[in-house]
Short mmCIF file of N, CA and C in Angstrom, two decimals:
data_model
loop_
_atom_site.label_atom_id
_atom_site.label_comp_id
_atom_site.label_asym_id
_atom_site.label_seq_id
_atom_site.Cartn_x
_atom_site.Cartn_y
_atom_site.Cartn_z
N MET A 1 -5.76 102.20 23.26
CA MET A 1 -5.57 101.77 21.87
C MET A 1 -4.77 102.81 21.08
N LYS A 2 -5.09 104.08 21.26
CA LYS A 2 -4.36 105.11 20.52
C LYS A 2 -2.91 105.18 20.95
N LYS A 3 -2.62 104.98 22.23
CA LYS A 3 -1.23 104.99 22.70
C LYS A 3 -0.46 103.84 22.09
N TRP A 4 -1.08 102.72 21.91
CA TRP A 4 -0.46 101.54 21.33
C TRP A 4 -0.06 101.81 19.87
N ILE A 5 -0.98 102.40 19.11
CA ILE A 5 -0.71 102.74 17.71
C ILE A 5 0.39 103.79 17.63
N PHE A 6 0.31 104.80 18.50
CA PHE A 6 1.33 105.84 18.54
C PHE A 6 2.70 105.24 18.85
N GLY A 7 2.76 104.30 19.78
CA GLY A 7 4.00 103.63 20.13
C GLY A 7 4.59 102.87 18.96
N ILE A 8 3.76 102.18 18.20
CA ILE A 8 4.23 101.45 17.02
C ILE A 8 4.76 102.42 15.97
N LEU A 9 4.02 103.50 15.74
CA LEU A 9 4.46 104.49 14.76
C LEU A 9 5.80 105.12 15.16
N CYS A 10 5.95 105.43 16.44
CA CYS A 10 7.22 106.00 16.92
C CYS A 10 8.36 105.00 16.73
N THR A 11 8.10 103.75 17.02
CA THR A 11 9.12 102.71 16.85
C THR A 11 9.52 102.59 15.38
N LEU A 12 8.55 102.63 14.48
CA LEU A 12 8.85 102.55 13.05
C LEU A 12 9.67 103.74 12.57
N VAL A 13 9.33 104.93 13.06
CA VAL A 13 10.08 106.13 12.69
C VAL A 13 11.52 106.03 13.18
N VAL A 14 11.70 105.56 14.41
CA VAL A 14 13.05 105.41 14.96
C VAL A 14 13.84 104.38 14.15
N LEU A 15 13.22 103.26 13.83
CA LEU A 15 13.90 102.24 13.02
C LEU A 15 14.29 102.77 11.66
N LEU A 16 13.40 103.52 11.04
CA LEU A 16 13.71 104.12 9.74
C LEU A 16 14.90 105.08 9.88
N GLY A 17 14.89 105.88 10.94
CA GLY A 17 16.00 106.80 11.19
C GLY A 17 17.32 106.08 11.37
N VAL A 18 17.29 104.96 12.10
CA VAL A 18 18.50 104.17 12.31
C VAL A 18 18.99 103.59 10.99
N LEU A 19 18.07 103.11 10.15
CA LEU A 19 18.47 102.56 8.85
C LEU A 19 19.10 103.63 7.96
N VAL A 20 18.48 104.79 7.92
CA VAL A 20 19.01 105.88 7.09
C VAL A 20 20.37 106.34 7.63
N ALA A 21 20.46 106.52 8.93
CA ALA A 21 21.74 106.93 9.53
C ALA A 21 22.81 105.86 9.28
N GLY A 22 22.43 104.61 9.41
CA GLY A 22 23.37 103.51 9.16
C GLY A 22 23.89 103.53 7.74
N PHE A 23 22.99 103.82 6.79
CA PHE A 23 23.43 103.91 5.40
C PHE A 23 24.45 105.01 5.21
N PHE A 24 24.17 106.20 5.76
CA PHE A 24 25.09 107.31 5.56
C PHE A 24 26.43 107.06 6.26
N ILE A 25 26.40 106.41 7.41
CA ILE A 25 27.64 106.07 8.08
C ILE A 25 28.42 105.07 7.23
N ALA A 26 27.73 104.06 6.72
CA ALA A 26 28.39 103.06 5.88
C ALA A 26 28.91 103.69 4.60
N ALA A 27 28.14 104.60 4.01
CA ALA A 27 28.54 105.24 2.75
C ALA A 27 29.80 106.09 2.90
N GLU A 28 30.01 106.63 4.08
CA GLU A 28 31.17 107.49 4.32
C GLU A 28 32.31 106.73 5.01
N SER A 29 32.13 105.41 5.21
CA SER A 29 33.12 104.66 5.98
C SER A 29 34.33 104.26 5.16
N ASP A 30 34.26 104.37 3.87
CA ASP A 30 35.40 104.06 3.02
C ASP A 30 35.70 105.30 2.18
N GLU A 31 36.52 105.16 1.19
CA GLU A 31 36.95 106.31 0.39
C GLU A 31 35.78 107.01 -0.29
N VAL A 32 35.74 108.31 -0.12
CA VAL A 32 34.77 109.17 -0.81
C VAL A 32 35.55 110.31 -1.44
N VAL A 33 35.35 110.53 -2.73
CA VAL A 33 36.01 111.63 -3.42
C VAL A 33 34.99 112.74 -3.67
N VAL A 34 35.48 113.92 -3.98
CA VAL A 34 34.60 115.05 -4.24
C VAL A 34 34.82 115.52 -5.67
N MET A 35 33.74 115.53 -6.44
CA MET A 35 33.79 116.03 -7.81
C MET A 35 33.19 117.43 -7.81
N THR A 36 33.92 118.37 -8.42
CA THR A 36 33.39 119.71 -8.58
C THR A 36 32.65 119.76 -9.91
N MET A 37 31.37 120.07 -9.84
CA MET A 37 30.52 120.08 -11.02
C MET A 37 30.78 121.34 -11.85
N PRO A 38 30.37 121.34 -13.12
CA PRO A 38 30.58 122.51 -13.97
C PRO A 38 29.99 123.80 -13.39
N ASP A 39 28.90 123.69 -12.61
CA ASP A 39 28.30 124.88 -12.01
C ASP A 39 28.92 125.26 -10.66
N GLY A 40 29.97 124.53 -10.25
CA GLY A 40 30.66 124.82 -8.99
C GLY A 40 30.16 123.99 -7.81
N ALA A 41 29.02 123.34 -7.97
CA ALA A 41 28.51 122.49 -6.89
C ALA A 41 29.43 121.29 -6.74
N GLN A 42 29.38 120.66 -5.57
CA GLN A 42 30.23 119.51 -5.34
C GLN A 42 29.38 118.26 -5.10
N GLN A 43 29.89 117.15 -5.58
CA GLN A 43 29.22 115.85 -5.46
C GLN A 43 30.18 114.88 -4.80
N ARG A 44 29.73 114.21 -3.73
CA ARG A 44 30.55 113.20 -3.06
C ARG A 44 30.26 111.86 -3.70
N LEU A 45 31.34 111.13 -4.07
CA LEU A 45 31.19 109.90 -4.83
C LEU A 45 32.12 108.80 -4.33
N TRP A 46 31.72 107.58 -4.59
CA TRP A 46 32.58 106.43 -4.34
C TRP A 46 33.50 106.26 -5.54
N MET A 47 34.68 105.71 -5.29
CA MET A 47 35.64 105.49 -6.35
C MET A 47 36.29 104.13 -6.16
N VAL A 48 36.52 103.45 -7.27
CA VAL A 48 37.28 102.19 -7.24
C VAL A 48 38.40 102.28 -8.26
N ASP A 49 39.40 101.44 -8.11
CA ASP A 49 40.52 101.38 -9.05
C ASP A 49 40.45 100.07 -9.81
N HIS A 50 40.65 100.17 -11.14
CA HIS A 50 40.57 98.99 -12.01
C HIS A 50 41.38 99.24 -13.27
N ASN A 51 42.22 98.28 -13.65
CA ASN A 51 43.04 98.36 -14.87
C ASN A 51 43.84 99.65 -14.97
N GLY A 52 44.42 100.07 -13.86
CA GLY A 52 45.28 101.25 -13.88
C GLY A 52 44.57 102.58 -13.91
N HIS A 53 43.26 102.58 -13.75
CA HIS A 53 42.48 103.83 -13.75
C HIS A 53 41.57 103.87 -12.54
N ALA A 54 41.25 105.07 -12.12
CA ALA A 54 40.21 105.26 -11.11
C ALA A 54 38.87 105.30 -11.85
N TRP A 55 37.83 104.80 -11.20
CA TRP A 55 36.51 104.73 -11.81
C TRP A 55 35.45 105.25 -10.84
N LEU A 56 34.48 105.93 -11.38
CA LEU A 56 33.27 106.33 -10.66
C LEU A 56 32.12 105.53 -11.25
N ARG A 57 30.97 105.59 -10.60
CA ARG A 57 29.81 104.89 -11.15
C ARG A 57 28.55 105.60 -10.71
N ARG A 58 27.61 105.68 -11.62
CA ARG A 58 26.28 106.20 -11.32
C ARG A 58 25.31 105.08 -11.60
N GLY A 59 24.44 104.78 -10.65
CA GLY A 59 23.56 103.62 -10.74
C GLY A 59 22.55 103.64 -11.87
N ASP A 60 22.11 104.82 -12.30
CA ASP A 60 21.06 104.85 -13.31
C ASP A 60 21.44 105.64 -14.56
N GLY A 61 22.66 106.09 -14.66
CA GLY A 61 23.08 106.84 -15.84
C GLY A 61 22.47 108.22 -15.94
N LYS A 62 21.92 108.71 -14.84
CA LYS A 62 21.31 110.05 -14.82
C LYS A 62 22.04 110.90 -13.80
N GLY A 63 21.40 111.94 -13.33
CA GLY A 63 21.97 112.78 -12.27
C GLY A 63 23.22 113.50 -12.72
N TRP A 64 24.28 113.38 -11.94
CA TRP A 64 25.51 114.14 -12.20
C TRP A 64 26.15 113.76 -13.53
N ILE A 65 25.89 112.55 -14.03
CA ILE A 65 26.47 112.18 -15.33
C ILE A 65 25.93 113.08 -16.44
N THR A 66 24.66 113.43 -16.37
CA THR A 66 24.10 114.31 -17.40
C THR A 66 24.74 115.70 -17.34
N GLN A 67 25.22 116.10 -16.16
CA GLN A 67 25.86 117.41 -16.03
C GLN A 67 27.28 117.42 -16.58
N ILE A 68 27.96 116.28 -16.55
CA ILE A 68 29.35 116.27 -17.02
C ILE A 68 29.49 115.74 -18.45
N LYS A 69 28.44 115.17 -18.99
CA LYS A 69 28.49 114.47 -20.27
C LYS A 69 29.18 115.28 -21.38
N ASP A 70 28.88 116.55 -21.47
CA ASP A 70 29.42 117.38 -22.55
C ASP A 70 30.66 118.17 -22.12
N GLN A 71 31.22 117.85 -20.96
CA GLN A 71 32.40 118.54 -20.47
C GLN A 71 33.66 117.82 -20.96
N PRO A 72 34.70 118.56 -21.30
CA PRO A 72 35.94 117.90 -21.75
C PRO A 72 36.70 117.24 -20.60
N LYS A 73 36.52 117.76 -19.37
CA LYS A 73 37.22 117.20 -18.23
C LYS A 73 36.44 117.51 -16.96
N ILE A 74 36.78 116.77 -15.90
CA ILE A 74 36.18 117.01 -14.60
C ILE A 74 37.29 117.15 -13.58
N THR A 75 36.98 117.77 -12.46
CA THR A 75 37.94 117.93 -11.37
C THR A 75 37.49 117.11 -10.18
N LEU A 76 38.39 116.27 -9.67
CA LEU A 76 38.11 115.44 -8.50
C LEU A 76 39.13 115.72 -7.42
N THR A 77 38.67 115.70 -6.18
CA THR A 77 39.56 115.80 -5.04
C THR A 77 39.58 114.44 -4.36
N ARG A 78 40.76 113.85 -4.31
CA ARG A 78 40.97 112.53 -3.71
C ARG A 78 42.14 112.65 -2.74
N GLU A 79 41.91 112.26 -1.51
CA GLU A 79 42.95 112.33 -0.47
C GLU A 79 43.53 113.74 -0.37
N GLY A 80 42.67 114.74 -0.51
CA GLY A 80 43.09 116.13 -0.35
C GLY A 80 43.73 116.77 -1.56
N LEU A 81 43.95 116.02 -2.64
CA LEU A 81 44.57 116.57 -3.85
C LEU A 81 43.53 116.68 -4.97
N SER A 82 43.44 117.86 -5.58
CA SER A 82 42.53 118.08 -6.70
C SER A 82 43.26 117.87 -8.01
N LYS A 83 42.65 117.09 -8.90
CA LYS A 83 43.25 116.82 -10.20
C LYS A 83 42.16 116.85 -11.28
N SER A 84 42.59 117.16 -12.49
CA SER A 84 41.68 117.16 -13.63
C SER A 84 41.77 115.82 -14.36
N TYR A 85 40.64 115.37 -14.85
CA TYR A 85 40.58 114.11 -15.58
C TYR A 85 39.74 114.28 -16.83
N ARG A 86 40.16 113.60 -17.88
CA ARG A 86 39.28 113.34 -19.00
C ARG A 86 38.53 112.08 -18.59
N PHE A 87 37.48 111.73 -19.28
CA PHE A 87 36.74 110.55 -18.85
C PHE A 87 36.02 109.90 -20.02
N GLU A 88 35.70 108.63 -19.83
CA GLU A 88 34.89 107.87 -20.79
C GLU A 88 33.73 107.28 -20.02
N LEU A 89 32.53 107.39 -20.58
CA LEU A 89 31.33 106.80 -19.97
C LEU A 89 31.10 105.42 -20.58
N MET A 90 30.83 104.44 -19.72
CA MET A 90 30.59 103.08 -20.19
C MET A 90 29.30 102.55 -19.54
N SER A 91 28.29 102.35 -20.37
CA SER A 91 27.01 101.87 -19.84
C SER A 91 26.83 100.37 -20.02
N SER A 92 27.84 99.70 -20.56
CA SER A 92 27.79 98.25 -20.69
C SER A 92 29.22 97.73 -20.84
N GLY A 93 29.35 96.40 -20.80
CA GLY A 93 30.65 95.79 -21.04
C GLY A 93 31.32 95.26 -19.79
N ALA A 94 32.44 94.57 -20.02
CA ALA A 94 33.16 93.90 -18.95
C ALA A 94 33.73 94.89 -17.93
N ASP A 95 34.23 96.04 -18.38
CA ASP A 95 34.76 97.02 -17.44
C ASP A 95 33.66 97.54 -16.52
N ARG A 96 32.51 97.86 -17.07
CA ARG A 96 31.39 98.34 -16.25
C ARG A 96 30.99 97.27 -15.24
N ASP A 97 30.93 96.01 -15.67
CA ASP A 97 30.56 94.93 -14.77
C ASP A 97 31.59 94.76 -13.66
N ARG A 98 32.88 94.88 -14.01
CA ARG A 98 33.93 94.76 -13.00
C ARG A 98 33.88 95.91 -12.01
N VAL A 99 33.58 97.12 -12.47
CA VAL A 99 33.44 98.27 -11.58
C VAL A 99 32.29 98.03 -10.60
N ASN A 100 31.20 97.46 -11.07
CA ASN A 100 30.10 97.10 -10.17
C ASN A 100 30.54 96.11 -9.11
N GLU A 101 31.30 95.09 -9.53
CA GLU A 101 31.80 94.08 -8.57
C GLU A 101 32.74 94.73 -7.55
N LEU A 102 33.66 95.56 -8.02
CA LEU A 102 34.62 96.20 -7.13
C LEU A 102 33.93 97.16 -6.15
N THR A 103 32.89 97.82 -6.61
CA THR A 103 32.13 98.72 -5.73
C THR A 103 31.45 97.92 -4.63
N LEU A 104 30.90 96.76 -4.99
CA LEU A 104 30.26 95.90 -3.99
C LEU A 104 31.28 95.43 -2.96
N VAL A 105 32.46 95.04 -3.41
CA VAL A 105 33.50 94.57 -2.49
C VAL A 105 33.97 95.71 -1.58
N LYS A 106 34.24 96.88 -2.16
CA LYS A 106 34.81 97.99 -1.40
C LYS A 106 33.81 98.63 -0.44
N TYR A 107 32.56 98.82 -0.89
CA TYR A 107 31.59 99.56 -0.10
C TYR A 107 30.54 98.67 0.57
N GLY A 108 30.64 97.37 0.36
CA GLY A 108 29.88 96.34 1.04
C GLY A 108 28.45 96.66 1.43
N LEU A 109 28.25 96.88 2.72
CA LEU A 109 26.91 97.05 3.28
C LEU A 109 26.14 98.20 2.62
N ALA A 110 26.80 99.33 2.41
CA ALA A 110 26.13 100.47 1.79
C ALA A 110 25.70 100.15 0.36
N GLU A 111 26.55 99.46 -0.39
CA GLU A 111 26.21 99.08 -1.77
C GLU A 111 25.05 98.08 -1.76
N ARG A 112 25.09 97.11 -0.85
CA ARG A 112 23.98 96.14 -0.75
C ARG A 112 22.67 96.85 -0.42
N TYR A 113 22.75 97.83 0.45
CA TYR A 113 21.57 98.61 0.83
C TYR A 113 21.00 99.32 -0.40
N LEU A 114 21.86 99.95 -1.19
CA LEU A 114 21.39 100.63 -2.41
C LEU A 114 20.74 99.64 -3.38
N ARG A 115 21.33 98.47 -3.50
CA ARG A 115 20.77 97.46 -4.39
C ARG A 115 19.42 96.98 -3.88
N THR A 116 19.27 96.87 -2.56
CA THR A 116 17.98 96.50 -1.98
C THR A 116 16.93 97.56 -2.27
N LEU A 117 17.34 98.82 -2.28
CA LEU A 117 16.42 99.92 -2.56
C LEU A 117 16.11 100.08 -4.05
N GLY A 118 16.78 99.29 -4.89
CA GLY A 118 16.44 99.33 -6.31
C GLY A 118 17.57 99.66 -7.27
N LEU A 119 18.77 99.94 -6.76
CA LEU A 119 19.88 100.18 -7.68
C LEU A 119 20.12 98.91 -8.48
N ASN A 120 20.07 99.03 -9.77
CA ASN A 120 20.29 97.89 -10.65
C ASN A 120 21.65 98.06 -11.33
N PRO A 121 22.63 97.24 -10.96
CA PRO A 121 23.96 97.38 -11.58
C PRO A 121 23.93 97.25 -13.10
N GLU A 122 22.94 96.55 -13.64
CA GLU A 122 22.83 96.40 -15.09
C GLU A 122 22.48 97.73 -15.78
N GLN A 123 21.98 98.70 -15.01
CA GLN A 123 21.64 100.00 -15.58
C GLN A 123 22.67 101.07 -15.22
N ALA A 124 23.74 100.65 -14.57
CA ALA A 124 24.76 101.59 -14.11
C ALA A 124 25.61 102.09 -15.28
N THR A 125 26.16 103.26 -15.08
CA THR A 125 27.16 103.81 -16.01
C THR A 125 28.45 103.95 -15.24
N ALA A 126 29.51 103.36 -15.77
CA ALA A 126 30.84 103.49 -15.17
C ALA A 126 31.56 104.64 -15.85
N VAL A 127 32.34 105.37 -15.07
CA VAL A 127 33.09 106.52 -15.58
C VAL A 127 34.57 106.23 -15.39
N LYS A 128 35.24 105.98 -16.50
CA LYS A 128 36.69 105.73 -16.48
C LYS A 128 37.40 107.07 -16.48
N LEU A 129 38.24 107.29 -15.47
CA LEU A 129 38.96 108.55 -15.34
C LEU A 129 40.34 108.42 -15.96
N ILE A 130 40.66 109.34 -16.84
CA ILE A 130 41.94 109.35 -17.54
C ILE A 130 42.67 110.62 -17.10
N ARG A 131 43.79 110.44 -16.47
CA ARG A 131 44.52 111.57 -15.89
C ARG A 131 44.88 112.60 -16.95
N SER A 132 44.46 113.81 -16.71
CA SER A 132 44.78 114.94 -17.58
C SER A 132 46.17 115.45 -17.20
N GLU A 133 46.84 116.05 -18.10
CA GLU A 133 48.18 116.60 -17.83
C GLU A 133 48.10 117.83 -16.93
N GLU A 134 46.92 118.40 -16.85
CA GLU A 134 46.76 119.65 -16.13
C GLU A 134 46.42 119.41 -14.67
N HIS A 135 47.11 120.06 -13.75
CA HIS A 135 46.83 119.96 -12.31
C HIS A 135 46.02 121.17 -11.89
N THR A 136 45.06 120.93 -10.95
CA THR A 136 44.24 122.04 -10.48
C THR A 136 44.39 122.24 -8.98
N SER A 137 45.42 121.69 -8.38
CA SER A 137 45.61 121.80 -6.93
C SER A 137 45.40 123.21 -6.50
#
């Protein structure tokens, strides 16, 4: 009986590991940019393009957004090039909704997985990136 329970527990742990690994593989399977935080730490993020601008999104309006909120600009590395951006935060509206749709299309399975785990696009904050004149390459 104990071997049977142990076998089930091992199977569940392996399945959980496969799901987590699958998520990370899916999350890195499309474009990922790197944002350098004000404290020098780096954050890997998904990016979509909409209305002539690149956009980031945070599912709950917390986390790294609270770190950049009072910053005049942020630095992102995309396709090996680092650039500075000004930005606008949008927690509602048509642009935010479109960024959610584009993220679902671009990142597919990984985005669906996040939504299954509780990411609510209605609580997301979209970050519109506005190209700064200053280069940080």
